[in-house]
mmCIF file of C-alpha atoms in Angstrom:
data_model
loop_
_atom_site.group_PDB
_atom_site.id
_atom_site.type_symbol
_atom_site.label_atom_id
_atom_site.label_comp_id
_atom_site.label_asym_id
_atom_site.label_seq_id
_atom_site.Cartn_x
_atom_site.Cartn_y
_atom_site.Cartn_z
ATOM 1 C CA MET A 1 -1.754 -26.328 -35.382
ATOM 2 C CA SER A 2 0.456 -24.911 -38.068
ATOM 3 C CA ASN A 3 3.790 -23.257 -37.364
ATOM 4 C CA LYS A 4 2.357 -19.817 -37.919
ATOM 5 C CA SER A 5 -0.398 -20.216 -35.334
ATOM 6 C CA VAL A 6 2.134 -21.380 -32.774
ATOM 7 C CA LYS A 7 4.152 -18.258 -33.489
ATOM 8 C CA TYR A 8 1.138 -16.017 -32.816
ATOM 9 C CA LEU A 9 0.711 -17.755 -29.497
ATOM 10 C CA THR A 10 4.301 -17.859 -28.262
ATOM 11 C CA GLY A 11 5.754 -14.689 -29.817
ATOM 12 C CA PRO A 12 4.391 -12.441 -27.053
ATOM 13 C CA PHE A 13 6.010 -14.539 -24.326
ATOM 14 C CA SER A 14 9.487 -13.142 -24.807
ATOM 15 C CA ALA A 15 10.572 -11.525 -28.090
ATOM 16 C CA ASN A 16 7.426 -9.443 -28.421
ATOM 17 C CA ASN A 17 6.204 -9.323 -24.829
ATOM 18 C CA PRO A 18 3.480 -6.691 -24.416
ATOM 19 C CA VAL A 19 4.682 -5.426 -21.028
ATOM 20 C CA ILE A 20 8.465 -5.391 -21.193
ATOM 21 C CA VAL A 21 9.015 -4.925 -24.938
ATOM 22 C CA GLN A 22 5.993 -3.028 -26.222
ATOM 23 C CA ILE A 23 5.575 -1.204 -22.847
ATOM 24 C CA LEU A 24 1.804 -1.605 -22.868
ATOM 25 C CA GLY A 25 -0.680 -2.220 -20.084
ATOM 26 C CA ILE A 26 1.605 -1.345 -17.229
ATOM 27 C CA CYS A 27 -0.868 0.319 -14.876
ATOM 28 C CA SER A 28 -2.700 -2.838 -13.997
ATOM 29 C CA ALA A 29 0.403 -5.001 -14.304
ATOM 30 C CA LEU A 30 1.859 -3.294 -11.279
ATOM 31 C CA ALA A 31 -1.109 -2.534 -9.111
ATOM 32 C CA VAL A 32 -2.529 -6.032 -8.709
ATOM 33 C CA THR A 33 0.732 -7.809 -7.968
ATOM 34 C CA VAL A 34 0.966 -7.567 -4.193
ATOM 35 C CA GLN A 35 -0.269 -11.163 -4.060
ATOM 36 C CA LEU A 36 -0.162 -13.997 -6.543
ATOM 37 C CA LYS A 37 -3.851 -14.899 -6.561
ATOM 38 C CA PRO A 38 -5.322 -11.575 -7.737
ATOM 39 C CA ALA A 39 -2.495 -11.361 -10.276
ATOM 40 C CA ILE A 40 -3.523 -14.699 -11.807
ATOM 41 C CA VAL A 41 -7.206 -13.746 -11.880
ATOM 42 C CA MET A 42 -6.313 -10.420 -13.503
ATOM 43 C CA ALA A 43 -4.117 -12.156 -16.096
ATOM 44 C CA LEU A 44 -6.934 -14.537 -17.027
ATOM 45 C CA SER A 45 -9.461 -11.686 -17.287
ATOM 46 C CA VAL A 46 -7.164 -9.693 -19.560
ATOM 47 C CA THR A 47 -6.510 -12.772 -21.717
ATOM 48 C CA VAL A 48 -10.232 -13.387 -22.170
ATOM 49 C CA VAL A 49 -10.952 -9.738 -22.980
ATOM 50 C CA THR A 50 -8.026 -9.386 -25.400
ATOM 51 C CA ALA A 51 -8.843 -12.622 -27.218
ATOM 52 C CA PHE A 52 -12.526 -11.860 -27.683
ATOM 53 C CA ALA A 53 -11.990 -8.167 -28.456
ATOM 54 C CA ASN A 54 -9.539 -9.224 -31.175
ATOM 55 C CA LEU A 55 -12.004 -11.813 -32.485
ATOM 56 C CA VAL A 56 -14.968 -9.431 -32.585
ATOM 57 C CA MET A 57 -13.035 -6.530 -34.105
ATOM 58 C CA SER A 58 -11.465 -8.821 -36.662
ATOM 59 C CA LEU A 59 -14.914 -10.040 -37.717
ATOM 60 C CA LEU A 60 -16.100 -6.428 -37.962
ATOM 61 C CA ARG A 61 -12.945 -5.106 -39.606
ATOM 62 C CA ASN A 62 -14.399 -4.671 -43.096
ATOM 63 C CA GLY A 63 -17.580 -2.998 -41.912
ATOM 64 C CA VAL A 64 -16.151 -0.350 -39.598
ATOM 65 C CA PRO A 65 -15.274 3.075 -41.062
ATOM 66 C CA SER A 66 -11.831 4.035 -39.804
ATOM 67 C CA ARG A 67 -12.954 7.459 -38.544
ATOM 68 C CA ILE A 68 -15.142 6.057 -35.819
ATOM 69 C CA ARG A 69 -13.229 2.845 -35.104
ATOM 70 C CA ILE A 70 -11.897 3.987 -31.712
ATOM 71 C CA ILE A 71 -15.390 4.524 -30.325
ATOM 72 C CA ILE A 72 -16.533 1.152 -31.676
ATOM 73 C CA GLN A 73 -13.501 -0.580 -30.186
ATOM 74 C CA LEU A 74 -14.193 1.036 -26.829
ATOM 75 C CA VAL A 75 -17.803 -0.093 -26.868
ATOM 76 C CA VAL A 76 -16.858 -3.689 -27.743
ATOM 77 C CA ILE A 77 -14.130 -3.773 -25.089
ATOM 78 C CA ALA A 78 -16.306 -2.122 -22.443
ATOM 79 C CA ALA A 79 -19.077 -4.655 -23.056
ATOM 80 C CA LEU A 80 -16.617 -7.545 -22.655
ATOM 81 C CA VAL A 81 -15.183 -6.028 -19.488
ATOM 82 C CA ILE A 82 -18.657 -5.624 -17.989
ATOM 83 C CA LEU A 83 -19.241 -9.351 -18.624
ATOM 84 C CA VAL A 84 -15.926 -10.275 -16.992
ATOM 85 C CA ASP A 85 -16.648 -7.978 -14.046
ATOM 86 C CA GLN A 86 -20.063 -9.563 -13.454
ATOM 87 C CA VAL A 87 -18.572 -13.078 -13.637
ATOM 88 C CA LEU A 88 -15.820 -12.158 -11.166
ATOM 89 C CA LYS A 89 -18.360 -10.609 -8.789
ATOM 90 C CA ALA A 90 -20.486 -13.750 -8.960
ATOM 91 C CA TYR A 91 -17.795 -16.416 -8.517
ATOM 92 C CA VAL A 92 -14.752 -14.879 -6.795
ATOM 93 C CA PHE A 93 -16.210 -11.956 -4.898
ATOM 94 C CA GLU A 94 -13.278 -11.548 -2.470
ATOM 95 C CA ILE A 95 -10.734 -11.228 -5.266
ATOM 96 C CA SER A 96 -12.953 -8.896 -7.255
ATOM 97 C CA LYS A 97 -13.042 -6.657 -4.149
ATOM 98 C CA GLN A 98 -9.220 -6.736 -4.024
ATOM 99 C CA LEU A 99 -8.913 -5.881 -7.716
ATOM 100 C CA SER A 100 -11.335 -2.941 -7.158
ATOM 101 C CA VAL A 101 -11.102 -0.393 -9.963
ATOM 102 C CA TYR A 102 -8.487 -2.313 -11.890
ATOM 103 C CA VAL A 103 -11.089 -4.599 -13.479
ATOM 104 C CA GLY A 104 -12.757 -1.524 -14.959
ATOM 105 C CA LEU A 105 -9.378 -0.336 -16.102
ATOM 106 C CA ILE A 106 -9.012 -3.332 -18.429
ATOM 107 C CA ILE A 107 -11.064 -1.123 -20.788
ATOM 108 C CA THR A 108 -8.253 1.388 -20.954
ATOM 109 C CA ASN A 109 -5.552 -1.267 -20.787
ATOM 110 C CA CYS A 110 -3.344 -0.379 -23.714
ATOM 111 C CA ILE A 111 -2.713 -4.057 -24.515
ATOM 112 C CA VAL A 112 -6.322 -4.656 -25.542
ATOM 113 C CA MET A 113 -6.554 -1.434 -27.543
ATOM 114 C CA GLY A 114 -3.039 -1.823 -28.938
ATOM 115 C CA ARG A 115 -3.557 -5.377 -30.215
ATOM 116 C CA VAL A 116 -6.912 -4.512 -31.763
ATOM 117 C CA GLU A 117 -5.384 -1.512 -33.556
ATOM 118 C CA ALA A 118 -2.162 -3.193 -34.580
ATOM 119 C CA PHE A 119 -3.285 -6.720 -35.349
ATOM 120 C CA ALA A 120 -7.003 -7.483 -35.397
ATOM 121 C CA LEU A 121 -7.923 -4.757 -37.883
ATOM 122 C CA ALA A 122 -5.571 -6.238 -40.476
ATOM 123 C CA ASN A 123 -5.934 -9.981 -39.938
ATOM 124 C CA LYS A 124 -8.415 -12.851 -40.140
ATOM 125 C CA PRO A 125 -10.424 -13.825 -37.030
ATOM 126 C CA TRP A 126 -8.547 -17.019 -36.095
ATOM 127 C CA PRO A 127 -5.000 -15.533 -36.071
ATOM 128 C CA ALA A 128 -6.406 -12.461 -34.292
ATOM 129 C CA PHE A 129 -7.956 -14.681 -31.608
ATOM 130 C CA LEU A 130 -4.662 -16.557 -31.113
ATOM 131 C CA ASP A 131 -2.745 -13.281 -31.010
ATOM 132 C CA GLY A 132 -5.101 -12.053 -28.298
ATOM 133 C CA ILE A 133 -4.570 -15.193 -26.207
ATOM 134 C CA GLY A 134 -0.795 -14.995 -26.731
ATOM 135 C CA ASN A 135 -0.578 -11.377 -25.662
ATOM 136 C CA GLY A 136 -2.834 -11.940 -22.678
ATOM 137 C CA LEU A 137 -0.633 -14.793 -21.524
ATOM 138 C CA GLY A 138 2.570 -12.832 -22.178
ATOM 139 C CA TYR A 139 1.143 -10.109 -19.952
ATOM 140 C CA GLY A 140 0.147 -12.702 -17.379
ATOM 141 C CA LEU A 141 3.677 -14.111 -17.335
ATOM 142 C CA ILE A 142 5.144 -10.776 -16.225
ATOM 143 C CA LEU A 143 2.335 -10.316 -13.695
ATOM 144 C CA VAL A 144 3.058 -13.707 -12.170
ATOM 145 C CA ILE A 145 6.828 -13.084 -11.990
ATOM 146 C CA VAL A 146 6.353 -9.704 -10.271
ATOM 147 C CA ALA A 147 3.683 -11.058 -7.909
ATOM 148 C CA PHE A 148 5.860 -14.082 -7.055
ATOM 149 C CA PHE A 149 8.688 -11.877 -5.779
ATOM 150 C CA ARG A 150 6.425 -9.377 -4.065
ATOM 151 C CA GLU A 151 4.374 -11.964 -2.205
ATOM 152 C CA LEU A 152 7.340 -14.169 -1.297
ATOM 153 C CA LEU A 153 9.580 -11.371 -0.049
ATOM 154 C CA GLY A 154 6.834 -9.075 1.218
ATOM 155 C CA SER A 155 4.720 -11.501 3.222
ATOM 156 C CA GLY A 156 6.540 -14.856 3.078
ATOM 157 C CA THR A 157 3.619 -16.666 1.420
ATOM 158 C CA LEU A 158 2.694 -17.888 -2.056
ATOM 159 C CA LEU A 159 -0.984 -18.099 -3.079
ATOM 160 C CA GLY A 160 -1.720 -17.639 0.618
ATOM 161 C CA PHE A 161 0.324 -20.697 1.713
ATOM 162 C CA ARG A 162 3.205 -20.034 4.091
ATOM 163 C CA ILE A 163 6.583 -20.668 2.429
ATOM 164 C CA ILE A 164 8.970 -19.084 4.894
ATOM 165 C CA SER A 165 8.631 -20.958 8.152
ATOM 166 C CA GLU A 166 7.070 -19.103 11.115
ATOM 167 C CA SER A 167 9.980 -20.083 13.353
ATOM 168 C CA TRP A 168 12.462 -18.062 11.284
ATOM 169 C CA TYR A 169 10.853 -14.736 12.164
ATOM 170 C CA ILE A 170 12.424 -12.387 14.694
ATOM 171 C CA GLY A 171 9.206 -12.340 16.701
ATOM 172 C CA GLU A 172 9.475 -16.120 17.157
ATOM 173 C CA GLY A 173 13.138 -16.022 18.131
ATOM 174 C CA GLY A 174 14.567 -16.403 14.593
ATOM 175 C CA TRP A 175 16.526 -14.052 12.353
ATOM 176 C CA TYR A 176 14.206 -13.277 9.452
ATOM 177 C CA SER A 177 11.826 -10.424 8.807
ATOM 178 C CA ASN A 178 9.638 -9.543 5.815
ATOM 179 C CA CYS A 179 10.701 -6.784 3.462
ATOM 180 C CA GLY A 180 7.782 -4.409 4.047
ATOM 181 C CA LEU A 181 8.856 -2.181 1.164
ATOM 182 C CA MET A 182 7.821 -4.957 -1.265
ATOM 183 C CA LEU A 183 4.185 -4.296 -0.400
ATOM 184 C CA PHE A 184 4.432 -0.657 -1.482
ATOM 185 C CA PRO A 185 3.801 0.406 -5.099
ATOM 186 C CA PRO A 186 7.324 1.678 -5.952
ATOM 187 C CA MET A 187 8.866 -1.784 -5.585
ATOM 188 C CA ALA A 188 6.683 -3.137 -8.395
ATOM 189 C CA LEU A 189 8.196 -0.553 -10.726
ATOM 190 C CA ILE A 190 11.709 -1.437 -9.673
ATOM 191 C CA ILE A 191 11.076 -5.178 -10.149
ATOM 192 C CA VAL A 192 9.727 -4.575 -13.663
ATOM 193 C CA GLY A 193 12.796 -2.410 -14.351
ATOM 194 C CA CYS A 194 15.002 -5.321 -13.289
ATOM 195 C CA ILE A 195 13.037 -7.801 -15.442
ATOM 196 C CA ILE A 196 13.574 -5.511 -18.434
ATOM 197 C CA TRP A 197 17.273 -5.329 -17.560
ATOM 198 C CA VAL A 198 17.674 -9.126 -17.449
ATOM 199 C CA HIS A 199 15.555 -9.654 -20.557
ATOM 200 C CA ARG A 200 17.408 -7.096 -22.656
ATOM 201 C CA SER A 201 20.820 -8.297 -21.629
ATOM 202 C CA GLN A 202 19.760 -11.699 -23.036
ATOM 203 C CA ASN A 203 18.194 -10.204 -26.191
ATOM 204 C CA LYS A 204 20.785 -7.750 -27.464
ATOM 205 C CA ASP A 205 18.715 -6.704 -30.484
ATOM 206 C CA LEU A 206 16.136 -5.031 -28.209
ATOM 207 C CA GLN A 207 18.661 -2.704 -26.596
ATOM 208 C CA GLU A 208 18.373 1.005 -27.337
ATOM 209 C CA LYS A 209 21.332 2.760 -28.886
ATOM 210 C CA MET B 1 -11.081 23.082 4.170
ATOM 211 C CA GLU B 2 -12.427 19.727 3.084
ATOM 212 C CA SER B 3 -11.815 20.595 -0.563
ATOM 213 C CA LEU B 4 -8.242 21.765 0.147
ATOM 214 C CA ASN B 5 -7.649 18.424 1.810
ATOM 215 C CA ILE B 6 -8.947 16.542 -1.235
ATOM 216 C CA PHE B 7 -6.791 18.727 -3.480
ATOM 217 C CA ILE B 8 -3.520 18.153 -1.600
ATOM 218 C CA ARG B 9 -4.252 14.455 -1.129
ATOM 219 C CA SER B 10 -4.936 13.855 -4.807
ATOM 220 C CA ILE B 11 -1.743 15.619 -5.918
ATOM 221 C CA PHE B 12 0.779 14.295 -3.446
ATOM 222 C CA ILE B 13 -0.467 11.325 -1.456
ATOM 223 C CA ASP B 14 -2.727 9.498 -3.893
ATOM 224 C CA ASN B 15 -0.607 10.560 -6.839
ATOM 225 C CA MET B 16 -1.930 8.912 -9.995
ATOM 226 C CA VAL B 17 1.478 7.710 -11.140
ATOM 227 C CA PHE B 18 3.352 6.925 -7.960
ATOM 228 C CA ALA B 19 0.578 5.399 -5.886
ATOM 229 C CA PHE B 20 -1.660 3.784 -8.526
ATOM 230 C CA PHE B 21 0.491 3.507 -11.697
ATOM 231 C CA PHE B 22 -2.236 5.133 -13.776
ATOM 232 C CA GLY B 23 -1.325 6.363 -17.225
ATOM 233 C CA MET B 24 2.021 4.593 -17.205
ATOM 234 C CA CYS B 25 2.034 3.772 -20.923
ATOM 235 C CA SER B 26 1.995 7.352 -22.131
ATOM 236 C CA TYR B 27 4.020 8.380 -19.068
ATOM 237 C CA ILE B 28 6.934 6.191 -20.175
ATOM 238 C CA ALA B 29 6.539 6.864 -23.898
ATOM 239 C CA VAL B 30 6.111 10.653 -23.897
ATOM 240 C CA SER B 31 8.530 11.626 -21.117
ATOM 241 C CA LYS B 32 11.528 12.007 -23.428
ATOM 242 C CA SER B 33 11.411 15.811 -23.612
ATOM 243 C CA VAL B 34 10.061 18.355 -21.131
ATOM 244 C CA LYS B 35 8.207 20.307 -23.799
ATOM 245 C CA THR B 36 6.071 17.408 -25.014
ATOM 246 C CA ALA B 37 5.545 16.289 -21.434
ATOM 247 C CA LEU B 38 4.205 19.743 -20.533
ATOM 248 C CA GLY B 39 1.780 19.600 -23.479
ATOM 249 C CA LEU B 40 0.458 16.131 -22.712
ATOM 250 C CA GLY B 41 0.242 16.911 -18.991
ATOM 251 C CA ALA B 42 -1.825 20.011 -19.705
ATOM 252 C CA ALA B 43 -4.156 18.051 -21.983
ATOM 253 C CA VAL B 44 -4.609 15.294 -19.389
ATOM 254 C CA THR B 45 -5.252 17.785 -16.574
ATOM 255 C CA PHE B 46 -7.821 19.622 -18.655
ATOM 256 C CA VAL B 47 -9.642 16.464 -19.761
ATOM 257 C CA MET B 48 -9.654 15.139 -16.218
ATOM 258 C CA THR B 49 -10.958 18.361 -14.649
ATOM 259 C CA MET B 50 -13.890 18.221 -17.049
ATOM 260 C CA THR B 51 -14.663 14.506 -17.229
ATOM 261 C CA VAL B 52 -14.590 13.673 -13.506
ATOM 262 C CA PRO B 53 -17.396 16.160 -12.650
ATOM 263 C CA LEU B 54 -19.354 15.125 -15.767
ATOM 264 C CA ASN B 55 -19.133 11.507 -14.737
ATOM 265 C CA TYR B 56 -19.993 12.505 -11.167
ATOM 266 C CA LEU B 57 -23.246 14.039 -12.366
ATOM 267 C CA LEU B 58 -24.031 10.995 -14.496
ATOM 268 C CA TYR B 59 -23.277 8.625 -11.640
ATOM 269 C CA GLU B 60 -25.151 10.616 -9.011
ATOM 270 C CA TYR B 61 -28.302 11.268 -11.046
ATOM 271 C CA VAL B 62 -28.528 8.358 -13.487
ATOM 272 C CA LEU B 63 -26.430 5.319 -12.657
ATOM 273 C CA LYS B 64 -26.266 4.909 -8.888
ATOM 274 C CA ASP B 65 -28.574 2.547 -7.051
ATOM 275 C CA GLY B 66 -31.785 4.548 -6.574
ATOM 276 C CA ALA B 67 -30.404 7.533 -8.479
ATOM 277 C CA LEU B 68 -33.375 7.641 -10.783
ATOM 278 C CA ALA B 69 -35.717 8.549 -7.914
ATOM 279 C CA TRP B 70 -36.142 12.030 -9.445
ATOM 280 C CA ALA B 71 -37.677 10.363 -12.502
ATOM 281 C CA GLY B 72 -40.082 8.346 -10.376
ATOM 282 C CA LEU B 73 -38.066 5.099 -10.580
ATOM 283 C CA PRO B 74 -36.588 4.619 -7.091
ATOM 284 C CA ASP B 75 -36.019 0.842 -7.488
ATOM 285 C CA VAL B 76 -33.899 0.988 -10.622
ATOM 286 C CA SER B 77 -30.139 0.536 -10.425
ATOM 287 C CA LEU B 78 -28.089 1.030 -13.569
ATOM 288 C CA ASP B 79 -24.693 0.704 -11.936
ATOM 289 C CA PHE B 80 -23.672 -2.201 -14.170
ATOM 290 C CA LEU B 81 -23.535 0.351 -16.995
ATOM 291 C CA THR B 82 -20.942 2.481 -15.191
ATOM 292 C CA PHE B 83 -17.899 1.435 -17.242
ATOM 293 C CA ILE B 84 -19.497 1.942 -20.615
ATOM 294 C CA VAL B 85 -21.042 5.314 -19.730
ATOM 295 C CA PHE B 86 -17.799 6.639 -18.228
ATOM 296 C CA ILE B 87 -15.693 5.606 -21.199
ATOM 297 C CA ALA B 88 -18.226 7.044 -23.653
ATOM 298 C CA THR B 89 -18.154 10.416 -21.868
ATOM 299 C CA ILE B 90 -14.375 10.410 -21.881
ATOM 300 C CA ALA B 91 -14.032 9.361 -25.531
ATOM 301 C CA ALA B 92 -16.482 12.023 -26.688
ATOM 302 C CA PHE B 93 -14.760 14.707 -24.647
ATOM 303 C CA VAL B 94 -11.296 13.744 -25.926
ATOM 304 C CA GLN B 95 -12.566 14.010 -29.482
ATOM 305 C CA LEU B 96 -13.569 17.615 -28.707
ATOM 306 C CA VAL B 97 -10.179 18.471 -27.192
ATOM 307 C CA GLU B 98 -8.422 16.909 -30.154
ATOM 308 C CA MET B 99 -10.324 19.092 -32.592
ATOM 309 C CA ALA B 100 -9.616 22.188 -30.479
ATOM 310 C CA VAL B 101 -5.870 21.498 -30.257
ATOM 311 C CA GLU B 102 -5.654 20.774 -33.974
ATOM 312 C CA LYS B 103 -7.259 24.126 -34.711
ATOM 313 C CA PHE B 104 -5.466 26.359 -32.222
ATOM 314 C CA SER B 105 -2.008 24.802 -31.878
ATOM 315 C CA PRO B 106 -0.911 22.753 -34.903
ATOM 316 C CA THR B 107 2.664 22.470 -33.553
ATOM 317 C CA LEU B 108 1.488 20.868 -30.332
ATOM 318 C CA TYR B 109 -0.827 18.675 -32.389
ATOM 319 C CA SER B 110 1.982 17.309 -34.541
ATOM 320 C CA GLN B 111 4.211 16.782 -31.502
ATOM 321 C CA LEU B 112 1.673 14.866 -29.499
ATOM 322 C CA GLY B 113 0.928 12.792 -32.579
ATOM 323 C CA ILE B 114 -0.749 9.518 -31.776
ATOM 324 C CA PHE B 115 -0.983 10.232 -28.047
ATOM 325 C CA LEU B 116 -3.759 12.769 -28.334
ATOM 326 C CA PRO B 117 -6.461 10.319 -29.420
ATOM 327 C CA LEU B 118 -4.947 7.837 -26.988
ATOM 328 C CA ILE B 119 -5.754 10.151 -24.064
ATOM 329 C CA ALA B 120 -9.150 8.471 -24.350
ATOM 330 C CA VAL B 121 -7.535 5.227 -23.301
ATOM 331 C CA ASN B 122 -5.145 6.825 -20.831
ATOM 332 C CA CYS B 123 -5.836 4.875 -17.676
ATOM 333 C CA ALA B 124 -5.288 7.993 -15.548
ATOM 334 C CA ILE B 125 -8.478 9.554 -16.880
ATOM 335 C CA MET B 126 -10.656 6.456 -16.614
ATOM 336 C CA GLY B 127 -8.990 5.750 -13.263
ATOM 337 C CA GLY B 128 -9.875 9.219 -11.984
ATOM 338 C CA SER B 129 -13.541 8.613 -12.769
ATOM 339 C CA LEU B 130 -13.534 5.116 -11.263
ATOM 340 C CA PHE B 131 -11.892 6.342 -8.058
ATOM 341 C CA MET B 132 -14.414 9.165 -7.945
ATOM 342 C CA GLN B 133 -17.166 6.517 -8.102
ATOM 343 C CA GLN B 134 -15.496 4.512 -5.325
ATOM 344 C CA GLN B 135 -15.200 7.595 -3.118
ATOM 345 C CA VAL B 136 -18.806 8.578 -3.735
ATOM 346 C CA ASP B 137 -19.844 5.113 -2.571
ATOM 347 C CA GLY B 138 -17.529 5.449 0.425
ATOM 348 C CA GLY B 139 -18.920 8.875 1.301
ATOM 349 C CA GLN B 140 -15.649 10.835 0.972
ATOM 350 C CA LEU B 141 -16.736 12.803 -2.072
ATOM 351 C CA ASN B 142 -20.164 14.289 -1.740
ATOM 352 C CA SER B 143 -20.604 17.329 -3.919
ATOM 353 C CA LEU B 144 -19.983 18.457 -7.467
ATOM 354 C CA TRP B 145 -17.383 20.929 -6.225
ATOM 355 C CA HIS B 146 -15.397 18.161 -4.530
ATOM 356 C CA SER B 147 -15.359 16.169 -7.735
ATOM 357 C CA VAL B 148 -14.029 19.197 -9.659
ATOM 358 C CA VAL B 149 -11.282 19.605 -7.071
ATOM 359 C CA TYR B 150 -10.498 15.893 -7.155
ATOM 360 C CA GLY B 151 -10.261 15.838 -10.968
ATOM 361 C CA LEU B 152 -8.055 18.926 -11.039
ATOM 362 C CA GLY B 153 -5.771 17.634 -8.292
ATOM 363 C CA SER B 154 -5.338 14.215 -9.873
ATOM 364 C CA GLY B 155 -4.565 15.784 -13.226
ATOM 365 C CA LEU B 156 -2.012 18.156 -11.694
ATOM 366 C CA GLY B 157 -0.412 15.235 -9.869
ATOM 367 C CA TRP B 158 -0.003 13.368 -13.141
ATOM 368 C CA TRP B 159 1.325 16.497 -14.834
ATOM 369 C CA LEU B 160 3.860 17.026 -12.049
ATOM 370 C CA ALA B 161 5.025 13.420 -12.312
ATOM 371 C CA ILE B 162 5.511 13.371 -16.082
ATOM 372 C CA VAL B 163 7.331 16.728 -16.143
ATOM 373 C CA MET B 164 9.680 15.651 -13.343
ATOM 374 C CA MET B 165 10.312 12.394 -15.159
ATOM 375 C CA ALA B 166 11.013 14.152 -18.464
ATOM 376 C CA ALA B 167 13.460 16.513 -16.776
ATOM 377 C CA ILE B 168 15.349 13.599 -15.236
ATOM 378 C CA ARG B 169 15.383 11.652 -18.495
ATOM 379 C CA GLU B 170 16.819 14.617 -20.369
ATOM 380 C CA LYS B 171 19.712 14.531 -17.925
ATOM 381 C CA THR B 172 20.215 10.779 -18.226
ATOM 382 C CA THR B 173 21.262 11.188 -21.874
ATOM 383 C CA TYR B 174 24.636 12.248 -20.464
ATOM 384 C CA SER B 175 25.053 9.400 -18.013
ATOM 385 C CA HIS B 176 26.562 5.981 -18.561
ATOM 386 C CA ILE B 177 23.715 3.521 -18.209
ATOM 387 C CA PRO B 178 24.218 -0.207 -18.886
ATOM 388 C CA PRO B 179 23.031 -0.781 -22.483
ATOM 389 C CA ALA B 180 20.311 -3.223 -21.420
ATOM 390 C CA LEU B 181 18.811 -0.693 -19.006
ATOM 391 C CA LYS B 182 18.644 2.199 -21.481
ATOM 392 C CA GLY B 183 15.195 3.504 -22.339
ATOM 393 C CA PRO B 184 12.269 1.929 -20.498
ATOM 394 C CA GLY B 185 14.346 -0.050 -17.993
ATOM 395 C CA ILE B 186 15.920 2.951 -16.322
ATOM 396 C CA ALA B 187 12.658 4.899 -16.632
ATOM 397 C CA PHE B 188 10.921 2.275 -14.490
ATOM 398 C CA ILE B 189 13.617 2.288 -11.859
ATOM 399 C CA ILE B 190 13.690 6.109 -11.685
ATOM 400 C CA THR B 191 9.900 6.156 -11.312
ATOM 401 C CA GLY B 192 10.175 3.631 -8.503
ATOM 402 C CA LEU B 193 12.710 5.786 -6.678
ATOM 403 C CA MET B 194 10.564 8.891 -7.183
ATOM 404 C CA GLY B 195 7.639 6.916 -5.785
ATOM 405 C CA ILE B 196 9.640 6.097 -2.677
ATOM 406 C CA ALA B 197 10.414 9.808 -2.308
ATOM 407 C CA PHE B 198 6.718 10.621 -2.634
ATOM 408 C CA MET B 199 5.889 8.212 0.180
ATOM 409 C CA ILE B 200 7.031 10.886 2.647
ATOM 410 C CA PHE B 201 3.776 12.720 1.962
ATOM 411 C CA SER B 202 1.601 9.854 3.158
ATOM 412 C CA GLY B 203 -0.327 10.664 6.303
ATOM 413 C CA ILE B 204 -0.461 14.417 5.713
ATOM 414 C CA LYS B 205 -3.875 15.771 6.664
ATOM 415 C CA LEU B 206 -4.940 19.401 6.570
#
C-alpha cells in the first residue's frame, strides 16, 4: 500500500482520533465499556458500519443532491446497522443482549455520520473505505482502553478471565476489594477525561488556548 | 401516579446524559454558553416529546410482533424494520422543526448553526425511542400517554443536564485548568462528577 493509504488508516489512531480529538461517537464509547468483550464486539461493528457506509456514500457521491443527502445517508447507515444487528443476534446472542439499544444507536453514532459528511462525500471509494476502517479502529482503541481499566479495577477480570487472584479479596482473608464505582457510568466519563489529559499533554498542538 | 413516576424517573434517575451518555457529542460541543444550551435543550425536548409517541404508535400498531392483527395479518412481524422506521420519523420531524425555527427565530437559527440538522443524529432522540421500545416489550410503558410523559421527561432531563453543564463551563473560564485538560477534557470530568451527584436519586419511587 502507498504511503497515503497508510496515513488514512493510522491517522485516526492518535493525531486525529475520532473520540478524544474530534469528540465524536461518545455515547456508545462509554456505555458498552463495563466489560472488555462487548467493547470489542461494539468496536468491530462500528468499524464495519463506518467502512461500508463510507464506501457506499463515496460511490453515490456524484448522484446524490446535497439537499437530501442526510436522509440518504441515514437510510444507508440504518440498513447496514440492521444487517450488523441481525448478524450479532445470530452468532453472539448473549453479547447482543448486553449491548441492547446501543447497537441501534450506531445509526446515530456521530463517527459514522461525521466521516461520511467530512470525508466520503469528497473522496474516491478506496480512500473512503480505508478512512472508515481507520476511524472505526481509532474508536475501538479508546473503547478497549476504557474497558480494560473498568473491567480490571471494577471486577478483577479481563475478557471474563480472573486476573486478580481470589485469595487477595477481603472475603477470602486478603486485603483487596473491587472498586465498585468503576461499574457505574460516571467513571467512564472520568477515564475518558484522563485519557484526553494524557494525550494532549503529549500532543501540545491539540491543546486549547 | 404511574405517569408521575415515569416522569420523575426519566428526568432524574434514568437521566439521558448521566446514566446513558446519550447525546454526548452535542452536549460537549454546544455547552459553551448558557443561551445556546437553552436553545438546543428546548429543541431537543420538543422533538423528543413529539417523536417518542409517534414512534410508539408506529411500533404498537405496525412493527411489533403481531401488531398488524388489525389489518388481518396476525402472523406478520416487522420488528427488524424498527431502526429504519424510527430514524425516518425522527429525520422527517427534525426537518420540520428546522424550517419552523428558521422562519420564526433567525437569531436562534444562526446560533445553533450546524447542530440543528444534527438533532436528527442526536443519540438522545434515537435513544429515547429505542428505550421506549424496550420498555414496551418489558411491559413498563403501556399507553400513548405514558410514552408522551416518557419523551417529555427524558427531554427535560437532557435539557437540565446541558444547561447545568453550560453554567459550570462559563465559570471555568476564570479558573486555572492545566492546559492539556482545557476544553473537552475538563468537560468530561465535570460531567462524571455531576453523574456521581445524580446517583443519589437512584432508588426513588413515587
